[in-house]
Amino acid sequence: MNRPKAKAIFAGAALAMMPLAMHAQEEPATLHLSDTCLMHEMRATPSPADGWVESGRKISFQWPLAADCPYVDAHKASRKDKTQLRYKVRYSTDKDLKKDVVEVDTRWPMYNPDKDLAAGRWYWQHGYVVPDDGSVIWSPVFSFTVEDAAGKFLPPSYKELRAKVPASHPRVYVDGATLDAFRTRNAGSPDANMYMTEAEKILKTPMKTPADIKSGMADKFENKMKREQMITRESRRVIDREEQSLDILAQTYVLTGDKRYADEAIKRVGVMLEWVGDKNIAGDFNFATFLSIFTTVYDLLNDHLDADMKKRLEEASRKAAASMYKGFNNRLENHIADNHVWQMTLRVFTMGAFTMLDHIPEAEEWAEYAYNVWLARFPGLNTDGAWHNGDSYFGVNFRTLIEVPFFYSRISGFDFFSDPWYRANTLYAHYAQPLGSHASGQGSNHVTLTKPHAVRASYMDALAKMTGDPVAASYARNFIGKNPKALLRSATGKGSGLAWFRLQCDKPLPEGIELASLSMGRVFPETGLAIFNSNNERASRSARLVFRSSPYGSTSHALANQNAFNTYYAGKPIFYSSGHHTSFVDHHALLCERSARGHNTILVDGMGQRIGVEGYGWIPRYYVGEKIGYVLGDASNAYGPVTSPLWQKRAKDAEVPLTPENGWAEVGLKTFRRHIIQLGKTGMSVIYDELEAEEPRTWSYLLHTIQHPMAVDRTNPAFVRVTGDVDVAKGDAFIFSTLELTCDTTSTFFAPADNWLRADAKGNFAKNPDHYHFSATTPKSKVCRLLTIVNSYPNPKEGRTAPVPQVLKDGSIKMGRWNIKANLTTEGLPTFTVKNTTPEENVSVSYDGDATTVVEDANEYELIDDLPQLEI
């Protein structure tokens, strides 16, 4: 969704890390959004949108499905058989679309022109072909501008790519034409030795079968959703192991030429062909696994397959791929983020389709589709480089993010890693989880990411080699330097193992940079994430703050944590999001892990934020300098009952009532804007909350810890002091309010964190530990202003204490070398000024209820609201 953007004006030199533009004085400083959502589960707006300016890449035309398009009679323009859907696209430099018009037919709601369009103003529209009579329902005409720019991302057309696909095998999982050089180059390498070691173990290990799946573990559940999740999980335990074993055998044969591995792989795939349709095997990952197994053997071991086995593998692959394509076709192109597809199944489908070219007629359509949907939607589902699903589920995508563009690059000769998204993603990968640090606390299952895993370093190693990016190179080199064998851990994993890529890639790791030279913060406005680190190189000495206010809301694996922050010191999370991830949807997942009550944000009358894209926030303003940082989040539209049909159904299936008793109701919220001022690299931050409702409401300020209980100190009448302890460090939150605060602490989750799903291989269910929860609640009031000073610091040396704010005679607050003035009353405008009092420093952030002014030395910047450009 796009709207006119309010810009920022500034005086002095512009900062490179924050692109600002001049704006007309009449534009409002504050945007009050009334949209039900900023993003949609399915595309609701055309792309390029009217007025779009494109300078970074080739245009891709995309539009909503008929059922989601406001100007189309969906019943008239669609039919159940999606393969029969047809569309038209036409575009021209003539605004009336009368002269020099290019008109094309397409089977999908997307079209990627073969060549880049010439610089200038263009006009386009899309049309829905009515199945019954062939008439066309045309959209309005939209305009966009194409600009020339250096380094523009201009990938080849599918026709150009297809012409270069080799006729022989192997061609997908390795280049058969360079097989001898491949074996010579990798002889004795750590990855090759690992493959041979594992292959020898597999030769001595009997296969498991569907009979080994503990499907009976699901019998104890009356709830259908839980039964299905348990069967899927237990079947994956068996199927994934056998898939990995077969991959290793086939790949080790390619590495060594030792026929023992090929013979065993072919024998095993013959057995697995009989597994298709077994009642104990469930879940879309498992069905994609079959396609992966069959096409991997077909491609890598083709010369060893007899005619009968080839025919069996072709038929089994055809059925699996056809089923997957049926699900993708005229749905995936428009989906905000179909988790499993982006994670793995699109990669499997892509490799399978290109393997079966010339062998299965339908593979031509499948391959063309896979390539075009990649160009239209991937690798990034937005352009700022961040991953809205959060840290844990970012890692599940690593193989897809590397292997698919590597394959396309090898076949075509075009560098698909030149997509600017990858450079931006490198910065996200670093800032979201610096070396030695706990992850940023976003998305499902974040609690488990206590330090960067080897697969993250492996991903950065791959990015560095393919892009030459120095940040990725330094990240990988520093990690590997302390863990020389690190890249071999989980190196063949289903979602993130990159050992086979490393064997194919002959590029060296480039030179890096000093990570300490990176800016102290990075903001990802489309994703709605801001991160500040006081030390980018040494987590052991770094204070860290992460803030989220996202247009994606809390759909997919994202959480209902709009305007929430997390703090750290020495890589340890202090005030941090709580809750455990047992399953995608269950009582604890919905009521604690995903719910706003589990995060460091605000409850309104005890009510939390909507689940779904409707519960959105956004980042209207930000600034990252050398001596001060600032970010503003707006969660004014995040609260209320859950209205998403998708999430209503999921909650119903999980038997979780979406009621006021569980935290969802209309609260008449008008404003929730949270300002965060990062006080340089001191480890201190100032948080100012402006809150207003249509009727008097209580306002509950939440903090959580996951290691030790918090200490609450109310001896100073000016503030409430909450202290979190992580053994090596501490964190204070000093909360100021003119309203009386009623404080409460507990170690009890709103819904028990029962681990009912995630058993180990022996069937044991580990207990989820307690987390700790603090709330400070006001009396009912229409308006509430809160000020918090957060300080993260190492344990003070003996005889020393951490700094405590002092309230001065004029009502301002002194904290270290900073002076803070703020209106905390319920009257007048919300205002604050935060200023460095060091005589030689001229550094401040001030807010007058309208614009925000940032001063850093000789430069002054006025910031007003700026809505990021969003597509879906």
PDB file of C-alpha atoms in Angstrom, residues 484-620:
ATOM      1  CA  PRO A 484      37.561 -23.465  13.378  1.00  0.00           C
ATOM      2  CA  LYS A 485      35.216 -26.404  12.820  1.00  0.00           C
ATOM      3  CA  ALA A 486      32.061 -24.358  13.274  1.00  0.00           C
ATOM      4  CA  LEU A 487      30.893 -24.464   9.664  1.00  0.00           C
ATOM      5  CA  LEU A 488      30.703 -28.254   9.821  1.00  0.00           C
ATOM      6  CA  ARG A 489      27.993 -28.126  12.484  1.00  0.00           C
ATOM      7  CA  SER A 490      24.528 -28.602  10.948  1.00  0.00           C
ATOM      8  CA  ALA A 491      26.289 -28.323   7.587  1.00  0.00           C
ATOM      9  CA  THR A 492      23.804 -30.588   5.821  1.00  0.00           C
ATOM     10  CA  GLY A 493      20.696 -29.383   7.643  1.00  0.00           C
ATOM     11  CA  LYS A 494      17.388 -29.267   5.805  1.00  0.00           C
ATOM     12  CA  GLY A 495      16.791 -25.534   6.023  1.00  0.00           C
ATOM     13  CA  SER A 496      20.178 -23.977   6.655  1.00  0.00           C
ATOM     14  CA  GLY A 497      23.014 -26.401   5.913  1.00  0.00           C
ATOM     15  CA  LEU A 498      25.330 -24.906   3.289  1.00  0.00           C
ATOM     16  CA  ALA A 499      28.078 -27.523   2.994  1.00  0.00           C
ATOM     17  CA  TRP A 500      27.096 -28.487  -0.566  1.00  0.00           C
ATOM     18  CA  PHE A 501      27.103 -24.826  -1.596  1.00  0.00           C
ATOM     19  CA  ARG A 502      30.620 -24.403  -0.197  1.00  0.00           C
ATOM     20  CA  LEU A 503      31.837 -27.366  -2.218  1.00  0.00           C
ATOM     21  CA  GLN A 504      30.461 -25.789  -5.393  1.00  0.00           C
ATOM     22  CA  CYS A 505      31.599 -22.237  -4.660  1.00  0.00           C
ATOM     23  CA  ASP A 506      35.246 -21.617  -5.496  1.00  0.00           C
ATOM     24  CA  LYS A 507      35.306 -17.975  -4.405  1.00  0.00           C
ATOM     25  CA  PRO A 508      37.615 -16.963  -1.542  1.00  0.00           C
ATOM     26  CA  LEU A 509      36.424 -15.123   1.543  1.00  0.00           C
ATOM     27  CA  PRO A 510      37.068 -11.426   0.818  1.00  0.00           C
ATOM     28  CA  GLU A 511      38.680  -8.892   3.101  1.00  0.00           C
ATOM     29  CA  GLY A 512      36.515  -7.573   5.887  1.00  0.00           C
ATOM     30  CA  ILE A 513      36.244  -4.359   7.851  1.00  0.00           C
ATOM     31  CA  GLU A 514      36.460  -3.424  11.492  1.00  0.00           C
ATOM     32  CA  LEU A 515      32.945  -4.070  12.748  1.00  0.00           C
ATOM     33  CA  ALA A 516      33.577  -1.334  15.314  1.00  0.00           C
ATOM     34  CA  SER A 517      33.467   1.156  12.442  1.00  0.00           C
ATOM     35  CA  LEU A 518      29.776   0.455  11.773  1.00  0.00           C
ATOM     36  CA  SER A 519      27.220   3.026  12.911  1.00  0.00           C
ATOM     37  CA  MET A 520      25.794   2.533  16.380  1.00  0.00           C
ATOM     38  CA  GLY A 521      22.346   1.863  14.980  1.00  0.00           C
ATOM     39  CA  ARG A 522      20.398   0.624  12.023  1.00  0.00           C
ATOM     40  CA  VAL A 523      16.723   1.153  11.223  1.00  0.00           C
ATOM     41  CA  PHE A 524      14.707  -1.098   8.912  1.00  0.00           C
ATOM     42  CA  PRO A 525      11.557   0.977   8.323  1.00  0.00           C
ATOM     43  CA  GLU A 526       9.650  -1.389   6.029  1.00  0.00           C
ATOM     44  CA  THR A 527      10.056  -4.245   8.478  1.00  0.00           C
ATOM     45  CA  GLY A 528       9.571  -1.924  11.438  1.00  0.00           C
ATOM     46  CA  LEU A 529      12.757  -2.665  13.354  1.00  0.00           C
ATOM     47  CA  ALA A 530      15.391  -0.425  14.961  1.00  0.00           C
ATOM     48  CA  ILE A 531      18.584  -1.680  16.615  1.00  0.00           C
ATOM     49  CA  PHE A 532      21.270   0.195  18.560  1.00  0.00           C
ATOM     50  CA  ASN A 533      24.585  -1.317  19.710  1.00  0.00           C
ATOM     51  CA  SER A 534      27.144   0.603  21.764  1.00  0.00           C
ATOM     52  CA  ASN A 535      29.895  -1.690  20.458  1.00  0.00           C
ATOM     53  CA  ASN A 536      29.483  -3.565  17.175  1.00  0.00           C
ATOM     54  CA  GLU A 537      32.665  -5.583  17.578  1.00  0.00           C
ATOM     55  CA  ARG A 538      32.747  -6.750  21.198  1.00  0.00           C
ATOM     56  CA  ALA A 539      29.428  -7.961  22.556  1.00  0.00           C
ATOM     57  CA  SER A 540      31.082  -8.423  25.949  1.00  0.00           C
ATOM     58  CA  ARG A 541      31.283  -4.618  26.236  1.00  0.00           C
ATOM     59  CA  SER A 542      28.162  -3.673  24.365  1.00  0.00           C
ATOM     60  CA  ALA A 543      24.867  -2.304  25.574  1.00  0.00           C
ATOM     61  CA  ARG A 544      22.099  -2.970  23.131  1.00  0.00           C
ATOM     62  CA  LEU A 545      18.508  -1.914  22.506  1.00  0.00           C
ATOM     63  CA  VAL A 546      16.109  -3.405  19.956  1.00  0.00           C
ATOM     64  CA  PHE A 547      12.763  -1.813  19.110  1.00  0.00           C
ATOM     65  CA  ARG A 548       9.893  -3.038  16.935  1.00  0.00           C
ATOM     66  CA  SER A 549       6.859  -1.292  15.488  1.00  0.00           C
ATOM     67  CA  SER A 550       5.940  -3.107  12.310  1.00  0.00           C
ATOM     68  CA  PRO A 551       3.551  -2.714   9.355  1.00  0.00           C
ATOM     69  CA  TYR A 552       3.421  -6.527   9.241  1.00  0.00           C
ATOM     70  CA  GLY A 553       1.563  -6.642  12.551  1.00  0.00           C
ATOM     71  CA  SER A 554       1.632 -10.043  14.206  1.00  0.00           C
ATOM     72  CA  THR A 555       0.838 -12.362  11.348  1.00  0.00           C
ATOM     73  CA  SER A 556       2.990 -15.286  10.267  1.00  0.00           C
ATOM     74  CA  HIS A 557       5.726 -15.858  12.903  1.00  0.00           C
ATOM     75  CA  ALA A 558       5.779 -12.189  13.926  1.00  0.00           C
ATOM     76  CA  LEU A 559       4.594 -11.209  17.407  1.00  0.00           C
ATOM     77  CA  ALA A 560       2.109  -8.684  18.785  1.00  0.00           C
ATOM     78  CA  ASN A 561       4.952  -6.551  20.131  1.00  0.00           C
ATOM     79  CA  GLN A 562       4.317  -3.181  18.528  1.00  0.00           C
ATOM     80  CA  ASN A 563       6.286  -0.412  20.270  1.00  0.00           C
ATOM     81  CA  ALA A 564       8.119  -3.005  22.370  1.00  0.00           C
ATOM     82  CA  PHE A 565      11.812  -2.867  23.207  1.00  0.00           C
ATOM     83  CA  ASN A 566      14.445  -5.317  24.443  1.00  0.00           C
ATOM     84  CA  THR A 567      17.689  -4.419  26.225  1.00  0.00           C
ATOM     85  CA  TYR A 568      20.991  -6.267  26.644  1.00  0.00           C
ATOM     86  CA  TYR A 569      24.453  -6.061  28.026  1.00  0.00           C
ATOM     87  CA  ALA A 570      27.395  -8.343  27.162  1.00  0.00           C
ATOM     88  CA  GLY A 571      25.104 -10.176  24.764  1.00  0.00           C
ATOM     89  CA  LYS A 572      22.718 -11.163  27.573  1.00  0.00           C
ATOM     90  CA  PRO A 573      19.045 -10.146  27.378  1.00  0.00           C
ATOM     91  CA  ILE A 574      17.965  -8.053  30.351  1.00  0.00           C
ATOM     92  CA  PHE A 575      14.471  -6.650  29.768  1.00  0.00           C
ATOM     93  CA  TYR A 576      13.345  -9.070  27.106  1.00  0.00           C
ATOM     94  CA  SER A 577      10.312 -10.599  25.405  1.00  0.00           C
ATOM     95  CA  SER A 578       8.921 -13.580  27.291  1.00  0.00           C
ATOM     96  CA  GLY A 579       7.170 -16.782  26.283  1.00  0.00           C
ATOM     97  CA  HIS A 580       8.127 -20.137  24.800  1.00  0.00           C
ATOM     98  CA  HIS A 581       7.522 -21.515  21.322  1.00  0.00           C
ATOM     99  CA  THR A 582       6.028 -24.966  21.477  1.00  0.00           C
ATOM    100  CA  SER A 583       3.790 -24.703  18.441  1.00  0.00           C
ATOM    101  CA  PHE A 584       2.641 -22.084  15.972  1.00  0.00           C
ATOM    102  CA  VAL A 585      -0.809 -21.894  17.546  1.00  0.00           C
ATOM    103  CA  ASP A 586      -1.827 -23.120  20.995  1.00  0.00           C
ATOM    104  CA  HIS A 587      -2.898 -21.560  24.296  1.00  0.00           C
ATOM    105  CA  HIS A 588       0.549 -20.414  25.391  1.00  0.00           C
ATOM    106  CA  ALA A 589       1.532 -19.311  21.882  1.00  0.00           C
ATOM    107  CA  LEU A 590      -1.519 -17.060  21.481  1.00  0.00           C
ATOM    108  CA  LEU A 591      -1.939 -15.872  25.058  1.00  0.00           C
ATOM    109  CA  CYS A 592       1.703 -15.385  26.052  1.00  0.00           C
ATOM    110  CA  GLU A 593       4.410 -15.748  23.410  1.00  0.00           C
ATOM    111  CA  ARG A 594       2.529 -13.902  20.654  1.00  0.00           C
ATOM    112  CA  SER A 595       0.319 -11.714  22.855  1.00  0.00           C
ATOM    113  CA  ALA A 596       1.357  -8.157  23.711  1.00  0.00           C
ATOM    114  CA  ARG A 597       1.269  -9.128  27.403  1.00  0.00           C
ATOM    115  CA  GLY A 598       4.489 -11.068  26.820  1.00  0.00           C
ATOM    116  CA  HIS A 599       6.492  -8.043  25.633  1.00  0.00           C
ATOM    117  CA  ASN A 600       7.888  -4.752  26.911  1.00  0.00           C
ATOM    118  CA  THR A 601       5.058  -2.593  25.677  1.00  0.00           C
ATOM    119  CA  ILE A 602       1.733  -1.218  27.029  1.00  0.00           C
ATOM    120  CA  LEU A 603      -1.636  -2.807  27.826  1.00  0.00           C
ATOM    121  CA  VAL A 604      -4.729  -0.603  27.618  1.00  0.00           C
ATOM    122  CA  ASP A 605      -7.357  -1.526  30.227  1.00  0.00           C
ATOM    123  CA  GLY A 606      -5.565  -4.856  30.371  1.00  0.00           C
ATOM    124  CA  MET A 607      -6.167  -5.414  26.656  1.00  0.00           C
ATOM    125  CA  GLY A 608      -3.433  -6.206  24.161  1.00  0.00           C
ATOM    126  CA  GLN A 609      -2.820  -5.858  20.459  1.00  0.00           C
ATOM    127  CA  ARG A 610      -4.722  -7.493  17.622  1.00  0.00           C
ATOM    128  CA  ILE A 611      -3.369 -10.715  16.185  1.00  0.00           C
ATOM    129  CA  GLY A 612      -2.939 -10.475  12.421  1.00  0.00           C
ATOM    130  CA  VAL A 613      -1.905  -7.756   9.981  1.00  0.00           C
ATOM    131  CA  GLU A 614      -4.597  -5.544  11.542  1.00  0.00           C
ATOM    132  CA  GLY A 615      -2.531  -5.194  14.741  1.00  0.00           C
ATOM    133  CA  TYR A 616       0.141  -3.062  13.115  1.00  0.00           C
ATOM    134  CA  GLY A 617       2.620  -0.432  14.138  1.00  0.00           C
ATOM    135  CA  TRP A 618       5.104   1.563  12.093  1.00  0.00           C
ATOM    136  CA  ILE A 619       8.205   3.753  12.389  1.00  0.00           C
ATOM    137  CA  PRO A 620       7.373   7.320  11.277  1.00  0.00           C
TER     138      PRO A 620
END
